[in-house]
């Protein structure tokens, strides 16, 4: 998927997880979900995250795109790192680490939906994709993103006024 698509999928995923588990879905945690949704693409020098955080460009030159950062091994390392950070900080920041993790998982699921697939069992190079996978940047991707954005709009159009009114 394209960078903007990963952002929409990550924000949607975090919104759903946050509300299901009664975790605050606020601007800081949404920002962390966006970061997480772009994180696996540090392996591509022209990705959205590499363009905005220049040190990641080096990573993209050293490892192939949709390689190790799109695998269960990467998710295991990320989970361990985030769990260690989770233990060190208070509840406010703990939610940030959860949001990064949810965003990263959403990235792998989104790329699994494309014909390029993901090498879940890296270093084994076999890529796995869903049965009816679509091309990255295709009309199917844009349709999915549009539907998710519409869902987010309807959700927040209902939730935001309630939050705004309850603060007075």
Tab-separated table of C-alpha atoms in Angstrom:
chain	number	residue	atom	x	y	z
A	1	UNK	CA	0.000	0.000	0.000
A	2	UNK	CA	0.951	3.598	-0.383
A	3	UNK	CA	2.059	5.709	2.603
A	4	UNK	CA	-1.205	7.642	2.858
A	5	UNK	CA	-3.121	4.356	2.788
A	6	UNK	CA	-1.028	2.987	5.651
A	7	UNK	CA	-1.800	6.121	7.658
A	8	UNK	CA	-5.566	5.730	7.163
A	9	UNK	CA	-5.422	2.006	7.989
A	10	UNK	CA	-3.273	2.717	11.073
A	11	UNK	CA	-5.542	5.485	12.359
A	12	UNK	CA	-8.606	3.331	11.790
A	13	UNK	CA	-7.007	0.347	13.526
A	14	UNK	CA	-5.957	2.445	16.511
A	15	UNK	CA	-9.391	4.058	16.756
A	16	UNK	CA	-11.065	0.637	16.844
A	17	UNK	CA	-8.561	-0.914	19.297
A	18	UNK	CA	-8.571	2.142	21.542
A	19	UNK	CA	-12.342	2.210	21.818
A	20	UNK	CA	-12.662	-1.571	22.213
A	21	UNK	CA	-10.183	-1.594	25.101
A	22	UNK	CA	-11.093	1.813	26.589
A	23	UNK	CA	-7.710	3.325	25.798
A	24	UNK	CA	-7.722	7.078	25.132
A	25	UNK	CA	-7.702	7.842	21.432
A	26	UNK	CA	-6.194	11.319	21.442
A	27	UNK	CA	-3.835	13.262	19.220
A	28	UNK	CA	-0.622	11.877	20.794
A	29	UNK	CA	-1.734	8.243	20.510
A	30	UNK	CA	-3.099	8.806	16.998
A	31	UNK	CA	0.301	10.288	16.082
A	32	UNK	CA	2.040	7.200	17.465
A	33	UNK	CA	-0.315	4.947	15.476
A	34	UNK	CA	0.629	6.910	12.346
A	35	UNK	CA	4.317	6.462	13.172
A	36	UNK	CA	3.777	2.733	13.692
A	37	UNK	CA	1.795	2.433	10.475
A	38	UNK	CA	4.765	3.814	8.523
A	39	UNK	CA	7.548	2.127	10.523
A	40	UNK	CA	7.884	-1.132	8.533
A	41	UNK	CA	8.648	0.940	5.428
A	42	UNK	CA	11.986	2.116	6.846
A	43	UNK	CA	13.341	-0.459	4.393
A	44	UNK	CA	12.421	1.734	1.414
A	45	UNK	CA	14.569	4.863	0.847
A	46	UNK	CA	11.699	6.716	-0.871
A	47	UNK	CA	8.999	5.813	1.644
A	48	UNK	CA	7.081	8.516	3.466
A	49	UNK	CA	8.867	7.772	6.758
A	50	UNK	CA	12.327	7.760	5.135
A	51	UNK	CA	11.656	11.085	3.434
A	52	UNK	CA	10.685	12.724	6.747
A	53	UNK	CA	13.223	10.980	9.000
A	54	UNK	CA	16.376	11.006	6.916
A	55	UNK	CA	18.412	8.491	8.986
A	56	UNK	CA	15.954	5.804	7.845
A	57	UNK	CA	17.121	6.326	4.239
A	58	UNK	CA	20.290	4.456	5.175
A	59	UNK	CA	18.243	1.463	6.351
A	60	UNK	CA	16.430	1.463	3.012
A	61	UNK	CA	19.732	1.256	1.196
A	62	UNK	CA	20.957	-1.665	3.297
A	63	UNK	CA	17.960	-4.012	3.284
A	64	UNK	CA	15.401	-4.839	0.580
A	65	UNK	CA	11.874	-3.420	0.622
A	66	UNK	CA	9.328	-5.791	2.105
A	67	UNK	CA	12.126	-7.788	3.595
A	68	UNK	CA	12.848	-8.246	7.308
A	69	UNK	CA	10.791	-5.235	8.449
A	70	UNK	CA	7.672	-6.869	7.027
A	71	UNK	CA	8.083	-10.112	8.969
A	72	UNK	CA	6.976	-11.754	12.193
A	73	UNK	CA	10.604	-11.558	13.355
A	74	UNK	CA	10.506	-7.741	13.064
A	75	UNK	CA	7.204	-7.700	14.957
A	76	UNK	CA	8.729	-9.873	17.693
A	77	UNK	CA	11.722	-7.523	18.062
A	78	UNK	CA	9.396	-4.492	18.003
A	79	UNK	CA	7.094	-6.110	20.579
A	80	UNK	CA	10.002	-6.828	22.926
A	81	UNK	CA	11.353	-3.283	22.531
A	82	UNK	CA	7.956	-1.706	23.094
A	83	UNK	CA	7.259	-3.990	26.070
A	84	UNK	CA	10.522	-2.840	27.670
A	85	UNK	CA	9.541	0.789	27.070
A	86	UNK	CA	6.034	0.048	28.380
A	87	UNK	CA	7.453	-1.119	31.713
A	88	UNK	CA	9.559	2.040	32.160
A	89	UNK	CA	6.908	4.704	31.653
A	90	UNK	CA	3.638	5.693	33.272
A	91	UNK	CA	0.221	4.904	31.812
A	92	UNK	CA	0.093	8.006	29.610
A	93	UNK	CA	3.162	6.948	27.630
A	94	UNK	CA	2.289	3.260	27.776
A	95	UNK	CA	-0.586	3.988	25.433
A	96	UNK	CA	1.907	5.441	22.948
A	97	UNK	CA	3.780	2.136	22.744
A	98	UNK	CA	0.544	0.203	22.241
A	99	UNK	CA	-0.463	2.617	19.453
A	100	UNK	CA	2.894	2.150	17.687
A	101	UNK	CA	2.440	-1.616	17.859
A	102	UNK	CA	-1.135	-1.489	16.528
A	103	UNK	CA	-0.015	0.798	13.684
A	104	UNK	CA	2.817	-1.587	12.757
A	105	UNK	CA	0.540	-4.623	12.773
A	106	UNK	CA	-1.927	-2.723	10.581
A	107	UNK	CA	0.895	-2.068	8.115
A	108	UNK	CA	1.682	-5.759	7.728
A	109	UNK	CA	-2.009	-6.624	7.331
A	110	UNK	CA	-2.437	-3.882	4.720
A	111	UNK	CA	0.577	-5.066	2.716
A	112	UNK	CA	-0.683	-8.648	3.008
A	113	UNK	CA	-3.747	-7.463	1.095
A	114	UNK	CA	-1.611	-6.460	-1.923
A	115	UNK	CA	-0.200	-8.674	-4.658
A	116	UNK	CA	3.317	-7.905	-3.423
A	117	UNK	CA	2.497	-9.708	-0.181
A	118	UNK	CA	4.733	-9.901	2.881
A	119	UNK	CA	7.570	-12.285	3.819
A	120	UNK	CA	6.025	-13.139	7.201
A	121	UNK	CA	8.501	-15.957	7.806
A	122	UNK	CA	11.616	-14.030	6.768
A	123	UNK	CA	14.456	-15.011	6.183
A	124	UNK	CA	12.376	-17.380	4.087
A	125	UNK	CA	11.678	-15.198	1.047
A	126	UNK	CA	8.226	-16.549	0.212
A	127	UNK	CA	5.717	-13.720	0.282
A	128	UNK	CA	2.200	-14.299	1.528
A	129	UNK	CA	-0.821	-12.324	0.346
A	130	UNK	CA	-4.557	-12.655	0.665
A	131	UNK	CA	-6.434	-14.672	-1.913
A	132	UNK	CA	-7.951	-11.713	-3.770
A	133	UNK	CA	-4.986	-9.359	-3.447
A	134	UNK	CA	-4.868	-6.087	-5.375
A	135	UNK	CA	-2.101	-3.953	-6.828
A	136	UNK	CA	-0.526	-1.235	-4.707
A	137	UNK	CA	-1.986	2.139	-5.719
A	138	UNK	CA	-4.925	0.535	-7.550
A	139	UNK	CA	-8.547	1.640	-7.520
A	140	UNK	CA	-9.232	-1.157	-5.009
A	141	UNK	CA	-6.736	0.360	-2.585
A	142	UNK	CA	-8.238	3.803	-3.055
A	143	UNK	CA	-11.746	2.375	-2.500
A	144	UNK	CA	-10.693	0.700	0.753
A	145	UNK	CA	-9.064	3.932	1.951
A	146	UNK	CA	-12.145	5.972	0.990
A	147	UNK	CA	-14.423	3.581	2.897
A	148	UNK	CA	-12.175	3.700	5.970
A	149	UNK	CA	-12.056	7.503	5.817
A	150	UNK	CA	-15.846	7.659	5.530
A	151	UNK	CA	-16.126	5.333	8.522
A	152	UNK	CA	-13.717	7.472	10.538
A	153	UNK	CA	-15.630	10.610	9.594
A	154	UNK	CA	-18.958	9.100	10.665
A	155	UNK	CA	-17.448	7.750	13.877
A	156	UNK	CA	-15.786	11.017	14.869
A	157	UNK	CA	-18.760	13.108	13.752
A	158	UNK	CA	-20.733	11.172	16.354
A	159	UNK	CA	-18.055	10.981	19.079
A	160	UNK	CA	-16.379	14.404	18.876
A	161	UNK	CA	-19.422	16.564	19.682
A	162	UNK	CA	-20.012	14.399	22.757
A	163	UNK	CA	-16.413	14.944	23.919
A	164	UNK	CA	-16.556	18.646	23.169
A	165	UNK	CA	-19.822	19.126	25.049
A	166	UNK	CA	-18.727	17.043	28.046
A	167	UNK	CA	-15.696	19.297	28.560
A	168	UNK	CA	-17.891	22.301	29.451
